[in-house]
Short mmCIF file of C-alpha atoms in Angstrom, two decimals:
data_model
loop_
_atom_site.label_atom_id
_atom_site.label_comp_id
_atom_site.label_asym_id
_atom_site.label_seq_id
_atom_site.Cartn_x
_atom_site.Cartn_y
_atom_site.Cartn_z
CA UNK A 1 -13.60 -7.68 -4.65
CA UNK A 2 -9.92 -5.51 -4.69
CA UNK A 3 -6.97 -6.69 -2.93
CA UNK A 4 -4.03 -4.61 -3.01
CA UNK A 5 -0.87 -5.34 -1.03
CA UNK A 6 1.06 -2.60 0.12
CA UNK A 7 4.88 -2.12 1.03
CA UNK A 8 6.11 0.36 2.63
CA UNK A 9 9.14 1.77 0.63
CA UNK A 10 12.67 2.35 1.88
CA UNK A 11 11.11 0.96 5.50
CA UNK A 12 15.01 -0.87 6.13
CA UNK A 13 16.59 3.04 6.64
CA UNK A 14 13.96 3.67 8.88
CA UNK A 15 14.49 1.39 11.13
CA UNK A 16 18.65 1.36 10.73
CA UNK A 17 18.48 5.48 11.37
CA UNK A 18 15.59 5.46 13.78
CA UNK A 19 15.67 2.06 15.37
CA UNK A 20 13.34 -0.66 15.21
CA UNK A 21 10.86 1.02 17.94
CA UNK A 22 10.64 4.14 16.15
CA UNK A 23 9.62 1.61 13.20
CA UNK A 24 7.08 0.17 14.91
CA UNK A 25 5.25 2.68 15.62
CA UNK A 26 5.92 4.29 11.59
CA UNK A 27 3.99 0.76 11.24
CA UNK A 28 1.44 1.77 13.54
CA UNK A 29 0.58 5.09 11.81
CA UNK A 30 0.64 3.52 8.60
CA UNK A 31 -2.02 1.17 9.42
CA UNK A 32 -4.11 3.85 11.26
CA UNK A 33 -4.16 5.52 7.85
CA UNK A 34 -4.77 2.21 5.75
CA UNK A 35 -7.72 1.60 8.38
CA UNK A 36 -9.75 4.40 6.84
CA UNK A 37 -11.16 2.22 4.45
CA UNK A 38 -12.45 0.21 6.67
CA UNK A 39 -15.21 3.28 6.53
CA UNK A 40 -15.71 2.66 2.86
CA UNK A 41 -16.25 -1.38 3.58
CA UNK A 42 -12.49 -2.22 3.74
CA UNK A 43 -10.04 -4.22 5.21
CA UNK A 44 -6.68 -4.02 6.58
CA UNK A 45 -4.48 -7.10 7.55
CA UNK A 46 -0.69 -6.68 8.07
CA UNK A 47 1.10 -9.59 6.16
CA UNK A 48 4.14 -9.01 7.79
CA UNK A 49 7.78 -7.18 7.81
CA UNK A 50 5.99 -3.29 6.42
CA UNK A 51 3.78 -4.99 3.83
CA UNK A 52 -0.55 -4.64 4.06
CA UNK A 53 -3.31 -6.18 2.39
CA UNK A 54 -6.15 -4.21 1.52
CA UNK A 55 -9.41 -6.02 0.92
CA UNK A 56 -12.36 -3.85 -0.78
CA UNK A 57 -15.24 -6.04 -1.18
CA UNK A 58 -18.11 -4.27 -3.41
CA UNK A 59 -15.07 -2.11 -5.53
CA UNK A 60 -13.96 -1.93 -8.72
CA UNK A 61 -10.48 -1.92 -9.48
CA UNK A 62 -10.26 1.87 -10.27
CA UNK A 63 -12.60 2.72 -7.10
CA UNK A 64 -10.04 0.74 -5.15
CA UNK A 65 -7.25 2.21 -6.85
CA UNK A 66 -8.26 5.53 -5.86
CA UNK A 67 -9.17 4.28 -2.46
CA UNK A 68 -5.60 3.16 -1.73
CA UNK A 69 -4.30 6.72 -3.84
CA UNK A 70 -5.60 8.67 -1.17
CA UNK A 71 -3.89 6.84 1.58
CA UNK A 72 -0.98 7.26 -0.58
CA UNK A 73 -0.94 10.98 -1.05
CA UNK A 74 -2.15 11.45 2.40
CA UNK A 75 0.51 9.56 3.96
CA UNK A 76 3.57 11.18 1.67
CA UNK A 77 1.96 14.73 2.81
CA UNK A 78 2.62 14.05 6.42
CA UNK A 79 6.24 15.11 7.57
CA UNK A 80 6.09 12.40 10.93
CA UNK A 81 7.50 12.80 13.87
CA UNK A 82 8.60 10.40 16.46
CA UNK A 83 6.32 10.64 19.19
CA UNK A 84 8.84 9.11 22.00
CA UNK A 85 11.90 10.80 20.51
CA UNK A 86 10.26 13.75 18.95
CA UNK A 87 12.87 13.52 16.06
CA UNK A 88 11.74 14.08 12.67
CA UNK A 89 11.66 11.23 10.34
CA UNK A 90 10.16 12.97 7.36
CA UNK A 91 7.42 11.64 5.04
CA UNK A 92 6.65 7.90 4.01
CA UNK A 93 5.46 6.51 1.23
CA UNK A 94 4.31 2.68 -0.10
CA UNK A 95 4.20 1.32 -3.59
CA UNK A 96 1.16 -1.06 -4.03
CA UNK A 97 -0.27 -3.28 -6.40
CA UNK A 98 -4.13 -3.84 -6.94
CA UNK A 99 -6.01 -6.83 -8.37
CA UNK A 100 -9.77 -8.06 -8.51
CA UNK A 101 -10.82 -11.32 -7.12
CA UNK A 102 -13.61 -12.39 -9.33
CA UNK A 103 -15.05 -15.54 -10.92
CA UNK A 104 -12.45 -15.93 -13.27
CA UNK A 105 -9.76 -15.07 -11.04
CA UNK A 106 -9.25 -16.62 -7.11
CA UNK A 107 -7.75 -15.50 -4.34
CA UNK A 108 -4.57 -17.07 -4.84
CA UNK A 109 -3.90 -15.87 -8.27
CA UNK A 110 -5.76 -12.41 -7.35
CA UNK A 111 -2.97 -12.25 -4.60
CA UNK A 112 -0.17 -13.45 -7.39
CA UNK A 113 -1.66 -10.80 -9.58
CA UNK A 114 -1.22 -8.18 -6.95
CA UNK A 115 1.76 -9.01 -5.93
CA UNK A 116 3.09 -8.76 -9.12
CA UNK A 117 1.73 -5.55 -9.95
CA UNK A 118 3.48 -4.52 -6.38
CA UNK A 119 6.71 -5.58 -8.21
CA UNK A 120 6.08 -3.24 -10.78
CA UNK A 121 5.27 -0.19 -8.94
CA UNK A 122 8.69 -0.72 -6.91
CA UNK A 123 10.48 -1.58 -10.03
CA UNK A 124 9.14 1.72 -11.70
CA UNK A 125 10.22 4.22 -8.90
CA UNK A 126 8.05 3.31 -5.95
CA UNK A 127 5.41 5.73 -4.99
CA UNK A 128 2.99 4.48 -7.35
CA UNK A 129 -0.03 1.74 -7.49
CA UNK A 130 -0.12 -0.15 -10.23
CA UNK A 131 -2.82 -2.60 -11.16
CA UNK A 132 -2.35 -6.17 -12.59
CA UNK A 133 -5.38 -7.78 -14.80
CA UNK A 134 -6.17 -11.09 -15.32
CA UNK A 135 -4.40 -11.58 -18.58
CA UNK A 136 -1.10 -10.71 -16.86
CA UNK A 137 -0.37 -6.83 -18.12
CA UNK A 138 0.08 -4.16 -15.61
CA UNK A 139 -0.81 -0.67 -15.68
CA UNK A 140 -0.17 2.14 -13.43
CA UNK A 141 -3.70 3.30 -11.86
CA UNK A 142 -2.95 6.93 -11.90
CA UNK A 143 -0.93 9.35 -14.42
CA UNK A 144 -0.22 12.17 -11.67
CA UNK A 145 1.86 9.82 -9.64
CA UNK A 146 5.28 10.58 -8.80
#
């Protein structure tokens, strides 16, 4: 199994431009589009504040990576709107960081692991997924990311 926790970046200036309703409901679409792979066997639990977990039972970690990429890119395509205010907020991205639970790995360190590799794709220019393996190195999951 994949878990990759995502975080929503720069998700503080949307709710100090827009307001914190407005930012609820940027939550709301970005879990709408998480939820879609819940079709592929996935699924989507809010931790809290704008950051997801991801579980993908039955994936590898590059089949999950490219799971999550496609939210990714899907999501930063979108120019959204407010749908109370109808003022443009522009497009939204996440950062994430993917690791396997397996049976030489837990959940607990899977979810250190992840987190981690979170930490990484923030600290390298958010935007990006990056993948954490068991013997603690961290990779980006995809060379066309921006």
């Amino acid at each position: 199994m994949a878990i990759a926790l995502c975080d929503v970046d720069h998700f503080k200036a949307v709710n100090d431009r827009f307001g914190h309703e407005t930012g609820d409901r940027v939550l709301k679409t970005i879990a709408g589009e998480l939820r879609s792979v819940k079709n592929r066997g996935g699924y989507v639990v809010r931790l809290g504040g704008e950051e997801f977990a991801v579980l993908l039972p039955d994936h590898a970690l590059e089949r999950a990576g490219a799971e999550v990429d496609r939210v990714r890119e899907r999501l930063g395509a979108r120019n959204l709107i407010d749908s109370v205010t109808e003022r443009p907020i522009g497009s939204i991205t996440f950062s994430a960081g993917i690791a396997m639970v397996d049976g030489q790995q837990g959940l607990r360190r899977a979810l250190r692991l992840a987190d981690a590799a979170l930490y990484a794709a923030k600290h390298a220019g958010r935007n990006r997924i990056y993948a954490a393996f068991g013997d603690g190195q961290m990779a980006p999951m995809h060379n066309d990311m921006q």
